[in-house]
PDB file of C-alpha atoms in Angstrom:
ATOM      1  CA  MET Z   1     -16.089  10.800  11.138  1.00 37.00           C
ATOM      2  CA  GLN Z   2     -15.425   8.314   8.343  1.00 44.00           C
ATOM      3  CA  ASN Z   3     -16.072   4.596   8.832  1.00 41.00           C
ATOM      4  CA  ARG Z   4     -12.533   3.286   8.567  1.00 45.00           C
ATOM      5  CA  THR Z   5     -13.659  -0.287   7.886  1.00 44.00           C
ATOM      6  CA  ALA Z   6     -15.327   0.603   4.598  1.00 47.00           C
ATOM      7  CA  TYR Z   7     -12.432  -0.897   2.653  1.00 57.00           C
ATOM      8  CA  SER Z   8     -12.753  -4.290   4.359  1.00 54.00           C
ATOM      9  CA  GLY Z   9     -14.517  -5.782   1.370  1.00 49.00           C
ATOM     10  CA  GLY Z  10     -17.694  -7.673   0.738  1.00 49.00           C
ATOM     11  CA  ASP Z  11     -21.006  -6.358  -0.470  1.00 47.00           C
ATOM     12  CA  GLY Z  12     -23.594  -4.131   1.128  1.00 45.00           C
ATOM     13  CA  PRO Z  13     -23.282  -0.804   2.947  1.00 43.00           C
ATOM     14  CA  ALA Z  14     -19.512  -1.014   3.483  1.00 56.00           C
ATOM     15  CA  GLN Z  15     -18.949  -1.541  -0.244  1.00 54.00           C
ATOM     16  CA  GLU Z  16     -21.194   1.421  -1.057  1.00 62.00           C
ATOM     17  CA  GLU Z  17     -19.268   3.593   1.382  1.00 70.00           C
ATOM     18  CA  LEU Z  18     -16.026   2.394  -0.187  1.00 63.00           C
ATOM     19  CA  ASP Z  19     -17.231   3.723  -3.532  1.00 64.00           C
ATOM     20  CA  ASN Z  20     -17.607   7.131  -1.896  1.00 84.00           C
ATOM     21  CA  LEU Z  21     -14.163   7.110  -0.237  1.00 92.00           C
ATOM     22  CA  LEU Z  22     -11.881   5.926  -3.041  1.00 95.00           C
ATOM     23  CA  THR Z  23     -11.336   6.883  -6.645  1.00 95.00           C
ATOM     24  CA  VAL Z  24     -12.301   4.248  -9.185  1.00 94.00           C
ATOM     25  CA  GLU Z  25      -8.606   3.581  -9.764  1.00 95.00           C
ATOM     26  CA  LEU Z  26      -7.879   2.994  -6.080  1.00 96.00           C
ATOM     27  CA  ALA Z  27     -10.954   0.791  -5.700  1.00 93.00           C
ATOM     28  CA  THR Z  28      -9.552  -1.305  -8.566  1.00 94.00           C
ATOM     29  CA  VAL Z  29      -6.219  -1.582  -6.737  1.00 95.00           C
ATOM     30  CA  VAL Z  30      -7.961  -2.694  -3.539  1.00 94.00           C
ATOM     31  CA  SER Z  31      -9.903  -5.365  -5.440  1.00 93.00           C
ATOM     32  CA  ALA Z  32      -6.716  -6.593  -7.108  1.00 93.00           C
ATOM     33  CA  ALA Z  33      -4.922  -6.745  -3.742  1.00 93.00           C
ATOM     34  CA  ARG Z  34      -7.762  -8.812  -2.269  1.00 92.00           C
ATOM     35  CA  ARG Z  35      -7.657 -11.229  -5.216  1.00 92.00           C
ATOM     36  CA  ARG Z  36      -3.883 -11.514  -5.001  1.00 88.00           C
ATOM     37  CA  ALA Z  37      -3.992 -12.268  -1.269  1.00 87.00           C
ATOM     38  CA  THR Z  38      -6.629 -14.956  -1.821  1.00 88.00           C
ATOM     39  CA  ARG Z  39      -4.752 -16.474  -4.766  1.00 85.00           C
ATOM     40  CA  ASP Z  40      -1.508 -16.546  -2.763  1.00 78.00           C
ATOM     41  CA  GLY Z  41      -3.249 -18.245   0.165  1.00 79.00           C
ATOM     42  CA  ASP Z  42      -2.610 -15.294   2.471  1.00 81.00           C
ATOM     43  CA  ARG Z  43      -5.078 -14.667   5.282  1.00 82.00           C
ATOM     44  CA  GLN Z  44      -4.843 -10.898   4.950  1.00 88.00           C
ATOM     45  CA  VAL Z  45      -4.224  -8.170   2.421  1.00 91.00           C
ATOM     46  CA  ASP Z  46      -0.885  -6.623   3.319  1.00 91.00           C
ATOM     47  CA  THR Z  47       1.049  -3.589   2.143  1.00 94.00           C
ATOM     48  CA  ALA Z  48       3.000  -5.583  -0.469  1.00 92.00           C
ATOM     49  CA  HIS Z  49      -0.306  -6.695  -2.058  1.00 93.00           C
ATOM     50  CA  LEU Z  50      -1.363  -3.041  -2.180  1.00 96.00           C
ATOM     51  CA  LEU Z  51       1.976  -1.929  -3.662  1.00 96.00           C
ATOM     52  CA  HIS Z  52       1.735  -4.630  -6.333  1.00 94.00           C
ATOM     53  CA  GLY Z  53      -1.760  -3.481  -7.282  1.00 95.00           C
ATOM     54  CA  LEU Z  54      -0.656   0.151  -7.432  1.00 97.00           C
ATOM     55  CA  LEU Z  55       2.274  -0.613  -9.728  1.00 95.00           C
ATOM     56  CA  GLU Z  56       0.185  -2.726 -12.066  1.00 93.00           C
ATOM     57  CA  SER Z  57      -2.815  -0.409 -12.231  1.00 92.00           C
ATOM     58  CA  ASP Z  58      -1.802   3.238 -12.183  1.00 94.00           C
ATOM     59  CA  PRO Z  59       0.530   5.022 -14.613  1.00 95.00           C
ATOM     60  CA  ALA Z  60       0.803   7.979 -12.193  1.00 95.00           C
ATOM     61  CA  VAL Z  61       2.197   5.632  -9.544  1.00 96.00           C
ATOM     62  CA  ARG Z  62       4.737   4.231 -12.002  1.00 95.00           C
ATOM     63  CA  ASP Z  63       5.694   7.804 -12.957  1.00 95.00           C
ATOM     64  CA  ALA Z  64       6.593   8.513  -9.307  1.00 95.00           C
ATOM     65  CA  PHE Z  65       9.537   6.109  -9.596  1.00 94.00           C
ATOM     66  CA  ASP Z  66      12.875   6.464 -11.364  1.00 91.00           C
ATOM     67  CA  GLY Z  67      11.944   4.848 -14.669  1.00 90.00           C
ATOM     68  CA  ALA Z  68      11.179   1.486 -16.209  1.00 91.00           C
ATOM     69  CA  PRO Z  69      14.191  -0.433 -14.814  1.00 91.00           C
ATOM     70  CA  GLN Z  70      13.159   0.408 -11.248  1.00 92.00           C
ATOM     71  CA  ILE Z  71       9.537  -0.607 -11.943  1.00 93.00           C
ATOM     72  CA  ALA Z  72      10.753  -3.879 -13.466  1.00 93.00           C
ATOM     73  CA  ARG Z  73      12.858  -4.639 -10.365  1.00 91.00           C
ATOM     74  CA  LEU Z  74       9.927  -3.875  -8.081  1.00 90.00           C
ATOM     75  CA  LEU Z  75       7.520  -6.054 -10.031  1.00 90.00           C
ATOM     76  CA  GLY Z  76      10.153  -8.779 -10.131  1.00 87.00           C
ATOM     77  CA  TYR Z  77      10.309  -8.880  -6.347  1.00 84.00           C
ATOM     78  CA  LEU Z  78       6.550  -8.731  -6.008  1.00 85.00           C
ATOM     79  CA  VAL Z  79       5.814 -11.577  -8.428  1.00 81.00           C
ATOM     80  CA  GLN Z  80       8.399 -13.741  -6.660  1.00 77.00           C
ATOM     81  CA  ARG Z  81       6.380 -13.459  -3.469  1.00 66.00           C
ATOM     82  CA  SER Z  82       4.704 -16.845  -3.850  1.00 56.00           C
ATOM     83  CA  ILE Z  83       7.707 -18.693  -5.303  1.00 52.00           C
ATOM     84  CA  GLY Z  84      10.699 -17.276  -3.472  1.00 49.00           C
ATOM     85  CA  TYR Z  85      11.140 -13.825  -2.060  1.00 47.00           C
ATOM     86  CA  GLY Z  86       8.406 -13.176   0.456  1.00 51.00           C
ATOM     87  CA  LEU Z  87       7.783 -16.804   1.412  1.00 47.00           C
ATOM     88  CA  GLN Z  88       8.798 -15.880   4.963  1.00 49.00           C
ATOM     89  CA  TRP Z  89       5.616 -13.794   5.046  1.00 49.00           C
ATOM     90  CA  HIS Z  90       3.307 -16.654   4.029  1.00 48.00           C
ATOM     91  CA  GLY Z  91       0.731 -17.310   6.706  1.00 49.00           C
ATOM     92  CA  THR Z  92       1.972 -14.492   8.959  1.00 51.00           C
ATOM     93  CA  ILE Z  93       0.309 -11.241   9.934  1.00 54.00           C
ATOM     94  CA  GLU Z  94       2.060  -8.071   8.854  1.00 51.00           C
ATOM     95  CA  ASP Z  95       2.554  -5.895  11.893  1.00 50.00           C
ATOM     96  CA  SER Z  96       5.071  -3.182  11.240  1.00 45.00           C
ATOM     97  CA  GLY Z  97       4.701  -1.765  14.725  1.00 45.00           C
ATOM     98  CA  ALA Z  98       3.421   1.514  13.320  1.00 45.00           C
ATOM     99  CA  VAL Z  99       0.081   0.861  14.982  1.00 44.00           C
ATOM    100  CA  PRO Z 100      -0.620  -1.325  17.999  1.00 45.00           C
ATOM    101  CA  MET Z 101      -1.603  -4.873  17.062  1.00 44.00           C
ATOM    102  CA  VAL Z 102      -5.275  -5.361  17.840  1.00 43.00           C
ATOM    103  CA  ALA Z 103      -6.642  -8.832  18.542  1.00 42.00           C
ATOM    104  CA  GLU Z 104     -10.252  -7.699  18.209  1.00 41.00           C
ATOM    105  CA  GLY Z 105     -11.761  -4.800  16.349  1.00 44.00           C
ATOM    106  CA  GLY Z 106      -9.205  -4.771  13.541  1.00 56.00           C
ATOM    107  CA  VAL Z 107     -10.209  -4.641   9.906  1.00 71.00           C
ATOM    108  CA  PRO Z 108     -11.185  -8.191   8.886  1.00 79.00           C
ATOM    109  CA  GLY Z 109      -9.016  -9.490   6.071  1.00 86.00           C
ATOM    110  CA  TRP Z 110      -6.453  -6.689   6.363  1.00 90.00           C
ATOM    111  CA  SER Z 111      -3.083  -6.615   8.099  1.00 90.00           C
ATOM    112  CA  PRO Z 112      -2.762  -3.841  10.697  1.00 92.00           C
ATOM    113  CA  ALA Z 113      -0.171  -2.100   8.498  1.00 92.00           C
ATOM    114  CA  ALA Z 114      -2.388  -2.282   5.388  1.00 93.00           C
ATOM    115  CA  ALA Z 115      -5.370  -0.919   7.329  1.00 92.00           C
ATOM    116  CA  ALA Z 116      -3.177   1.904   8.666  1.00 93.00           C
ATOM    117  CA  ALA Z 117      -2.001   2.674   5.115  1.00 95.00           C
ATOM    118  CA  MET Z 118      -5.593   2.907   3.890  1.00 94.00           C
ATOM    119  CA  ASP Z 119      -6.407   5.215   6.798  1.00 93.00           C
ATOM    120  CA  GLY Z 120      -3.338   7.284   5.899  1.00 95.00           C
ATOM    121  CA  ALA Z 121      -4.479   7.513   2.276  1.00 96.00           C
ATOM    122  CA  LEU Z 122      -7.892   8.746   3.389  1.00 95.00           C
ATOM    123  CA  ASP Z 123      -6.293  11.278   5.758  1.00 95.00           C
ATOM    124  CA  ARG Z 124      -3.989  12.511   3.006  1.00 95.00           C
ATOM    125  CA  ALA Z 125      -6.942  12.994   0.642  1.00 96.00           C
ATOM    126  CA  HIS Z 126      -8.916  14.854   3.303  1.00 95.00           C
ATOM    127  CA  ALA Z 127      -5.903  17.084   4.054  1.00 95.00           C
ATOM    128  CA  ARG Z 128      -5.960  18.316   0.460  1.00 92.00           C
ATOM    129  CA  TYR Z 129      -9.751  18.690   0.631  1.00 95.00           C
ATOM    130  CA  ALA Z 130     -10.421  15.811  -1.748  1.00 95.00           C
ATOM    131  CA  THR Z 131     -13.530  13.717  -1.265  1.00 92.00           C
ATOM    132  CA  ARG Z 132     -11.847  10.500  -2.420  1.00 95.00           C
ATOM    133  CA  ALA Z 133      -8.450   8.954  -1.803  1.00 97.00           C
ATOM    134  CA  GLY Z 134      -6.423   8.138  -4.897  1.00 97.00           C
ATOM    135  CA  CYS Z 135      -3.577   5.821  -5.786  1.00 97.00           C
ATOM    136  CA  LEU Z 136      -0.844   8.380  -5.044  1.00 97.00           C
ATOM    137  CA  ASP Z 137      -2.404   8.955  -1.611  1.00 97.00           C
ATOM    138  CA  LEU Z 138      -2.045   5.248  -0.877  1.00 97.00           C
ATOM    139  CA  LEU Z 139       1.510   5.103  -2.242  1.00 98.00           C
ATOM    140  CA  ALA Z 140       2.510   8.005   0.016  1.00 97.00           C
ATOM    141  CA  ALA Z 141       0.880   6.296   3.011  1.00 97.00           C
ATOM    142  CA  LEU Z 142       2.705   3.030   2.240  1.00 97.00           C
ATOM    143  CA  VAL Z 143       6.052   4.843   2.075  1.00 97.00           C
ATOM    144  CA  ASP Z 144       5.337   6.535   5.428  1.00 95.00           C
ATOM    145  CA  ASP Z 145       5.600   3.199   7.299  1.00 94.00           C
ATOM    146  CA  PRO Z 146       9.305   2.303   7.245  1.00 94.00           C
ATOM    147  CA  GLU Z 147       8.690  -1.157   8.735  1.00 91.00           C
ATOM    148  CA  SER Z 148       6.002  -2.310   6.298  1.00 92.00           C
ATOM    149  CA  ARG Z 149       6.412  -5.112   3.774  1.00 91.00           C
ATOM    150  CA  ALA Z 150       5.880  -2.612   0.964  1.00 93.00           C
ATOM    151  CA  VAL Z 151       8.841  -0.537   2.124  1.00 94.00           C
ATOM    152  CA  GLU Z 152      10.921  -3.695   2.510  1.00 90.00           C
ATOM    153  CA  VAL Z 153      10.215  -4.520  -1.142  1.00 90.00           C
ATOM    154  CA  LEU Z 154      10.983  -0.935  -2.177  1.00 94.00           C
ATOM    155  CA  ARG Z 155      14.327  -1.014  -0.385  1.00 91.00           C
ATOM    156  CA  ARG Z 156      15.223  -4.426  -1.848  1.00 87.00           C
ATOM    157  CA  ALA Z 157      14.613  -2.930  -5.280  1.00 89.00           C
ATOM    158  CA  SER Z 158      16.961  -0.027  -4.420  1.00 91.00           C
ATOM    159  CA  VAL Z 159      14.231   2.613  -4.224  1.00 95.00           C
ATOM    160  CA  ASP Z 160      15.239   5.622  -2.146  1.00 95.00           C
ATOM    161  CA  THR Z 161      12.072   5.843  -0.046  1.00 95.00           C
ATOM    162  CA  GLY Z 162      12.981   9.276   1.309  1.00 94.00           C
ATOM    163  CA  ARG Z 163      13.307  10.669  -2.190  1.00 94.00           C
ATOM    164  CA  LEU Z 164      10.085   8.955  -3.246  1.00 95.00           C
ATOM    165  CA  ALA Z 165       8.231  10.386  -0.231  1.00 95.00           C
ATOM    166  CA  ALA Z 166       9.547  13.877  -0.976  1.00 94.00           C
ATOM    167  CA  ARG Z 167       8.496  13.551  -4.606  1.00 93.00           C
ATOM    168  CA  LEU Z 168       5.001  12.475  -3.538  1.00 94.00           C
ATOM    169  CA  ASP Z 169       4.808  15.408  -1.113  1.00 90.00           C
ATOM    170  CA  GLY Z 170       5.985  17.860  -3.777  1.00 85.00           C
ATOM    171  CA  GLU Z 171       9.132  18.667  -1.812  1.00 75.00           C
ATOM    172  CA  PRO Z 172      12.675  19.004  -3.131  1.00 61.00           C
ATOM    173  CA  ALA Z 173      14.305  15.583  -3.368  1.00 53.00           C
ATOM    174  CA  ALA Z 174      15.619  14.286  -0.063  1.00 47.00           C
ATOM    175  CA  THR Z 175      17.659  11.219   0.579  1.00 45.00           C
ATOM    176  CA  GLU Z 176      16.383   8.389   2.740  1.00 42.00           C
ATOM    177  CA  GLY Z 177      18.929   9.100   5.452  1.00 44.00           C
ATOM    178  CA  ALA Z 178      18.129  12.818   5.566  1.00 42.00           C
ATOM    179  CA  ARG Z 179      14.397  12.092   5.843  1.00 40.00           C
ATOM    180  CA  ARG Z 180      14.930   9.943   8.940  1.00 37.00           C
ATOM    181  CA  LEU Z 181      16.860  12.625  10.831  1.00 33.00           C
TER     182      LEU Z 181
END
């Protein structure tokens, strides 16, 4: 069984295990999300921090979307987080309801939804017999939580999350409404 707190940050054994669980690209995204959360004065890394890191760092993630205008809209919303859009999140804990909120034993420095997304990325990688989770694994896990901050940003930017999820799963394009049925 994998240690699911390996992505919690810091140095030492957990950081070494992180190197074994994530691709170099995804480890870079996680580091960027941690820095962004600290810079923004947020207590925890949340799914929007992870989405922002994915969009900035990985061309394969950007290729999963419907072109440059959609990426520009997404990044526009994400950079406004500390000056406008997203201020309602400042100082709050992201709890999408996808996993029960845990007062103790959670992943330090991570929102419950972000920790669940990282777990989902690891599960997705293991399901395809990969030894390390990659950026597209995390993007798919973020899209799987319809109540997360990342999905809220995606919807605000007019991204059809159902179609994106189908694309990431290699399925024929589905619409958001059809995916929910």
